[in-house]
């Protein structure tokens, strides 16, 4: 779990920028930031967030465009663990209350911030009539299994929410809890496929006496041994 000390000291405007980029979950230009939230990300605020590795800014053309990095997502998810900056006043403190309740609710629902805020296709207008549901079949067809790339994306999203930092070890038991609705065989196949990627490590726990029944049940068999921990990112 990230502690308040792990969250850098940020100004109210820097915090606002991280939050807006998180909830929009996409690259935003300064024009879009101005239209959405009434401010732009420029000058010292932009420089600090880029230097901290929290925001990636495209300066190849104007208006400049900004997007959260993986580290930026981690800090944005954990902002509520740090004390609000005094300069922010009641508005910033209220934002931190919202962030704290959002974090608690998503944790209870086992939904990642990335999945919650990700952009989806346009929805039907409220006035548009909804199509009638087809009559239920006598035998319900099984849902098509998720594609391997989709399962891998779910694993990476769950890891980002659980890991204290890129490359930190996370128990597979915790990953499986986050992905409880994912087919076990599909998840195992995705984990085995991910082992071949440069940034992924899946290992057994050396001290088997420390394993709980939950850890053993969550293990994935790779080669001739059970593996219990996952790390994604630099070693």
GROMACS .gro file of C-alpha atoms in nm:
model
  235
    1UNK     CA    1   0.000   0.000   0.000
    2UNK     CA    2   0.129   0.348  -0.088
    3UNK     CA    3   0.197   0.566   0.214
    4UNK     CA    4   0.159   0.946   0.225
    5UNK     CA    5   0.538   0.977   0.202
    6UNK     CA    6   0.529   0.808  -0.140
    7UNK     CA    7   0.308   1.083  -0.286
    8UNK     CA    8   0.513   1.388  -0.391
    9UNK     CA    9   0.430   1.736  -0.262
   10UNK     CA   10   0.218   1.896  -0.531
   11UNK     CA   11   0.047   2.231  -0.577
   12UNK     CA   12  -0.332   2.250  -0.609
   13UNK     CA   13  -0.304   2.310  -0.984
   14UNK     CA   14  -0.073   2.008  -1.027
   15UNK     CA   15  -0.317   1.792  -0.831
   16UNK     CA   16  -0.608   1.919  -1.039
   17UNK     CA   17  -0.418   1.831  -1.356
   18UNK     CA   18  -0.351   1.475  -1.239
   19UNK     CA   19  -0.714   1.425  -1.139
   20UNK     CA   20  -0.855   1.558  -1.466
   21UNK     CA   21  -0.614   1.346  -1.672
   22UNK     CA   22  -0.712   1.042  -1.463
   23UNK     CA   23  -1.088   1.084  -1.494
   24UNK     CA   24  -1.064   1.158  -1.867
   25UNK     CA   25  -0.821   0.863  -1.913
   26UNK     CA   26  -0.685   1.002  -2.239
   27UNK     CA   27  -0.441   1.255  -2.384
   28UNK     CA   28  -0.570   1.610  -2.339
   29UNK     CA   29  -0.451   1.928  -2.506
   30UNK     CA   30  -0.427   2.254  -2.315
   31UNK     CA   31  -0.732   2.371  -2.507
   32UNK     CA   32  -0.931   2.071  -2.384
   33UNK     CA   33  -0.806   2.119  -2.027
   34UNK     CA   34  -0.919   2.481  -2.041
   35UNK     CA   35  -1.262   2.384  -2.172
   36UNK     CA   36  -1.308   2.098  -1.924
   37UNK     CA   37  -1.158   2.236  -1.605
   38UNK     CA   38  -1.080   2.603  -1.660
   39UNK     CA   39  -0.699   2.581  -1.655
   40UNK     CA   40  -0.404   2.479  -1.869
   41UNK     CA   41  -0.094   2.278  -1.775
   42UNK     CA   42   0.201   2.502  -1.853
   43UNK     CA   43   0.513   2.655  -1.699
   44UNK     CA   44   0.645   2.528  -1.366
   45UNK     CA   45   0.345   2.302  -1.304
   46UNK     CA   46   0.399   2.117  -1.630
   47UNK     CA   47   0.777   2.101  -1.581
   48UNK     CA   48   0.746   1.952  -1.232
   49UNK     CA   49   0.495   1.684  -1.334
   50UNK     CA   50   0.710   1.586  -1.631
   51UNK     CA   51   1.030   1.585  -1.422
   52UNK     CA   52   0.859   1.362  -1.163
   53UNK     CA   53   0.765   1.120  -1.440
   54UNK     CA   54   0.393   1.165  -1.374
   55UNK     CA   55   0.289   1.327  -1.702
   56UNK     CA   56   0.404   1.282  -2.061
   57UNK     CA   57   0.376   1.608  -2.256
   58UNK     CA   58   0.385   1.615  -2.635
   59UNK     CA   59   0.556   1.943  -2.735
   60UNK     CA   60   0.594   1.859  -3.103
   61UNK     CA   61   0.299   2.081  -3.195
   62UNK     CA   62   0.063   2.329  -3.036
   63UNK     CA   63  -0.147   2.312  -2.833
   64UNK     CA   64   0.070   2.091  -2.613
   65UNK     CA   65  -0.096   1.764  -2.514
   66UNK     CA   66  -0.063   1.578  -2.182
   67UNK     CA   67  -0.122   1.222  -2.064
   68UNK     CA   68  -0.062   1.037  -1.738
   69UNK     CA   69   0.232   0.798  -1.732
   70UNK     CA   70   0.209   0.466  -1.545
   71UNK     CA   71   0.371   0.636  -1.246
   72UNK     CA   72   0.123   0.922  -1.284
   73UNK     CA   73  -0.166   0.678  -1.264
   74UNK     CA   74  -0.020   0.528  -0.946
   75UNK     CA   75   0.016   0.866  -0.778
   76UNK     CA   76  -0.326   0.985  -0.896
   77UNK     CA   77  -0.485   0.673  -0.745
   78UNK     CA   78  -0.312   0.738  -0.413
   79UNK     CA   79  -0.345   1.118  -0.384
   80UNK     CA   80  -0.596   1.080  -0.104
   81UNK     CA   81  -0.329   0.925   0.119
   82UNK     CA   82  -0.136   1.254   0.131
   83UNK     CA   83  -0.245   1.565   0.322
   84UNK     CA   84  -0.411   1.827   0.100
   85UNK     CA   85  -0.190   2.131   0.027
   86UNK     CA   86  -0.282   2.420   0.255
   87UNK     CA   87  -0.283   2.660  -0.039
   88UNK     CA   88  -0.572   2.471  -0.192
   89UNK     CA   89  -0.827   2.569   0.069
   90UNK     CA   90  -1.167   2.408   0.102
   91UNK     CA   91  -1.200   2.326  -0.268
   92UNK     CA   92  -0.892   2.104  -0.269
   93UNK     CA   93  -0.987   1.947   0.065
   94UNK     CA   94  -1.330   1.861  -0.078
   95UNK     CA   95  -1.160   1.702  -0.379
   96UNK     CA   96  -0.954   1.483  -0.145
   97UNK     CA   97  -1.273   1.369   0.031
   98UNK     CA   98  -1.415   1.266  -0.308
   99UNK     CA   99  -1.092   1.084  -0.399
  100UNK     CA  100  -1.089   0.895  -0.069
  101UNK     CA  101  -1.447   0.777  -0.110
  102UNK     CA  102  -1.387   0.689  -0.475
  103UNK     CA  103  -1.085   0.476  -0.380
  104UNK     CA  104  -1.278   0.296  -0.107
  105UNK     CA  105  -1.576   0.226  -0.335
  106UNK     CA  106  -1.367   0.097  -0.626
  107UNK     CA  107  -1.170  -0.123  -0.388
  108UNK     CA  108  -1.493  -0.270  -0.253
  109UNK     CA  109  -1.624  -0.329  -0.606
  110UNK     CA  110  -1.285  -0.467  -0.718
  111UNK     CA  111  -1.278  -0.227  -1.012
  112UNK     CA  112  -0.955  -0.051  -1.106
  113UNK     CA  113  -0.939   0.324  -1.158
  114UNK     CA  114  -0.825   0.262  -1.516
  115UNK     CA  115  -1.122   0.038  -1.594
  116UNK     CA  116  -1.366   0.274  -1.420
  117UNK     CA  117  -1.253   0.583  -1.612
  118UNK     CA  118  -1.159   0.428  -1.948
  119UNK     CA  119  -1.322   0.586  -2.250
  120UNK     CA  120  -1.596   0.380  -2.412
  121UNK     CA  121  -1.803   0.412  -2.729
  122UNK     CA  122  -2.080   0.666  -2.752
  123UNK     CA  123  -2.398   0.569  -2.572
  124UNK     CA  124  -2.749   0.602  -2.706
  125UNK     CA  125  -2.924   0.932  -2.640
  126UNK     CA  126  -3.186   0.919  -2.362
  127UNK     CA  127  -3.465   0.979  -2.613
  128UNK     CA  128  -3.354   0.696  -2.841
  129UNK     CA  129  -3.578   0.389  -2.796
  130UNK     CA  130  -3.402   0.084  -2.659
  131UNK     CA  131  -3.430  -0.234  -2.869
  132UNK     CA  132  -3.649  -0.502  -2.722
  133UNK     CA  133  -3.462  -0.786  -2.560
  134UNK     CA  134  -3.482  -1.113  -2.753
  135UNK     CA  135  -3.682  -1.395  -2.603
  136UNK     CA  136  -3.463  -1.617  -2.386
  137UNK     CA  137  -3.338  -1.930  -2.558
  138UNK     CA  138  -3.424  -2.267  -2.414
  139UNK     CA  139  -3.054  -2.333  -2.359
  140UNK     CA  140  -2.841  -2.029  -2.288
  141UNK     CA  141  -2.527  -2.009  -2.497
  142UNK     CA  142  -2.202  -1.980  -2.310
  143UNK     CA  143  -2.036  -1.640  -2.324
  144UNK     CA  144  -1.740  -1.626  -2.559
  145UNK     CA  145  -1.412  -1.642  -2.366
  146UNK     CA  146  -1.216  -1.319  -2.344
  147UNK     CA  147  -0.938  -1.277  -2.599
  148UNK     CA  148  -0.583  -1.332  -2.463
  149UNK     CA  149  -0.497  -0.965  -2.518
  150UNK     CA  150  -0.801  -0.860  -2.316
  151UNK     CA  151  -0.707  -1.089  -2.028
  152UNK     CA  152  -0.349  -0.961  -2.033
  153UNK     CA  153  -0.482  -0.604  -2.017
  154UNK     CA  154  -0.690  -0.699  -1.713
  155UNK     CA  155  -0.384  -0.854  -1.545
  156UNK     CA  156  -0.176  -0.543  -1.608
  157UNK     CA  157  -0.452  -0.317  -1.480
  158UNK     CA  158  -0.493  -0.525  -1.163
  159UNK     CA  159  -0.117  -0.523  -1.111
  160UNK     CA  160  -0.098  -0.144  -1.141
  161UNK     CA  161  -0.363  -0.110  -0.871
  162UNK     CA  162  -0.194  -0.357  -0.636
  163UNK     CA  163   0.176  -0.281  -0.680
  164UNK     CA  164   0.343  -0.017  -0.467
  165UNK     CA  165   0.574   0.063  -0.759
  166UNK     CA  166   0.654  -0.073  -1.106
  167UNK     CA  167   0.851  -0.396  -1.065
  168UNK     CA  168   0.725  -0.462  -0.710
  169UNK     CA  169   0.611  -0.816  -0.627
  170UNK     CA  170   0.238  -0.885  -0.600
  171UNK     CA  171   0.083  -1.214  -0.490
  172UNK     CA  172  -0.117  -1.399  -0.754
  173UNK     CA  173  -0.384  -1.454  -0.489
  174UNK     CA  174  -0.446  -1.077  -0.484
  175UNK     CA  175  -0.447  -1.060  -0.864
  176UNK     CA  176  -0.703  -1.340  -0.883
  177UNK     CA  177  -0.921  -1.165  -0.626
  178UNK     CA  178  -0.921  -0.854  -0.846
  179UNK     CA  179  -1.012  -1.064  -1.150
  180UNK     CA  180  -1.264  -1.294  -0.982
  181UNK     CA  181  -1.498  -1.274  -1.284
  182UNK     CA  182  -1.227  -1.383  -1.530
  183UNK     CA  183  -1.223  -1.745  -1.642
  184UNK     CA  184  -0.952  -1.935  -1.450
  185UNK     CA  185  -0.820  -2.119  -1.756
  186UNK     CA  186  -0.805  -1.796  -1.960
  187UNK     CA  187  -0.624  -1.618  -1.679
  188UNK     CA  188  -0.372  -1.902  -1.640
  189UNK     CA  189  -0.308  -1.902  -2.014
  190UNK     CA  190  -0.252  -1.527  -2.013
  191UNK     CA  191  -0.006  -1.549  -1.723
  192UNK     CA  192   0.191  -1.826  -1.895
  193UNK     CA  193   0.206  -1.621  -2.215
  194UNK     CA  194   0.317  -1.309  -2.029
  195UNK     CA  195   0.620  -1.486  -1.880
  196UNK     CA  196   0.789  -1.458  -2.218
  197UNK     CA  197   0.770  -1.078  -2.214
  198UNK     CA  198   1.073  -0.874  -2.107
  199UNK     CA  199   0.895  -0.675  -1.835
  200UNK     CA  200   0.711  -0.968  -1.672
  201UNK     CA  201   0.838  -1.203  -1.401
  202UNK     CA  202   0.634  -1.479  -1.236
  203UNK     CA  203   0.810  -1.684  -0.970
  204UNK     CA  204   0.746  -1.941  -0.698
  205UNK     CA  205   0.785  -1.839  -0.334
  206UNK     CA  206   1.108  -1.992  -0.207
  207UNK     CA  207   0.986  -2.030   0.151
  208UNK     CA  208   0.692  -2.263   0.093
  209UNK     CA  209   0.618  -2.273   0.468
  210UNK     CA  210   0.507  -1.910   0.442
  211UNK     CA  211   0.239  -1.992   0.184
  212UNK     CA  212  -0.122  -1.990   0.294
  213UNK     CA  213  -0.391  -2.214   0.151
  214UNK     CA  214  -0.510  -1.909  -0.044
  215UNK     CA  215  -0.162  -1.861  -0.197
  216UNK     CA  216  -0.142  -2.227  -0.298
  217UNK     CA  217  -0.487  -2.222  -0.456
  218UNK     CA  218  -0.398  -1.914  -0.659
  219UNK     CA  219  -0.070  -2.054  -0.797
  220UNK     CA  220  -0.021  -2.091  -1.170
  221UNK     CA  221   0.163  -2.397  -1.298
  222UNK     CA  222   0.449  -2.303  -1.531
  223UNK     CA  223   0.690  -2.575  -1.634
  224UNK     CA  224   0.709  -2.817  -1.346
  225UNK     CA  225   0.643  -2.583  -1.056
  226UNK     CA  226   0.374  -2.370  -0.900
  227UNK     CA  227   0.431  -1.994  -0.913
  228UNK     CA  228   0.285  -1.748  -0.663
  229UNK     CA  229   0.414  -1.393  -0.731
  230UNK     CA  230   0.400  -1.150  -1.022
  231UNK     CA  231   0.610  -0.844  -1.105
  232UNK     CA  232   0.568  -0.617  -1.409
  233UNK     CA  233   0.823  -0.348  -1.484
  234UNK     CA  234   1.191  -0.290  -1.421
  235UNK     CA  235   1.361  -0.533  -1.182
   0.00000   0.00000   0.00000
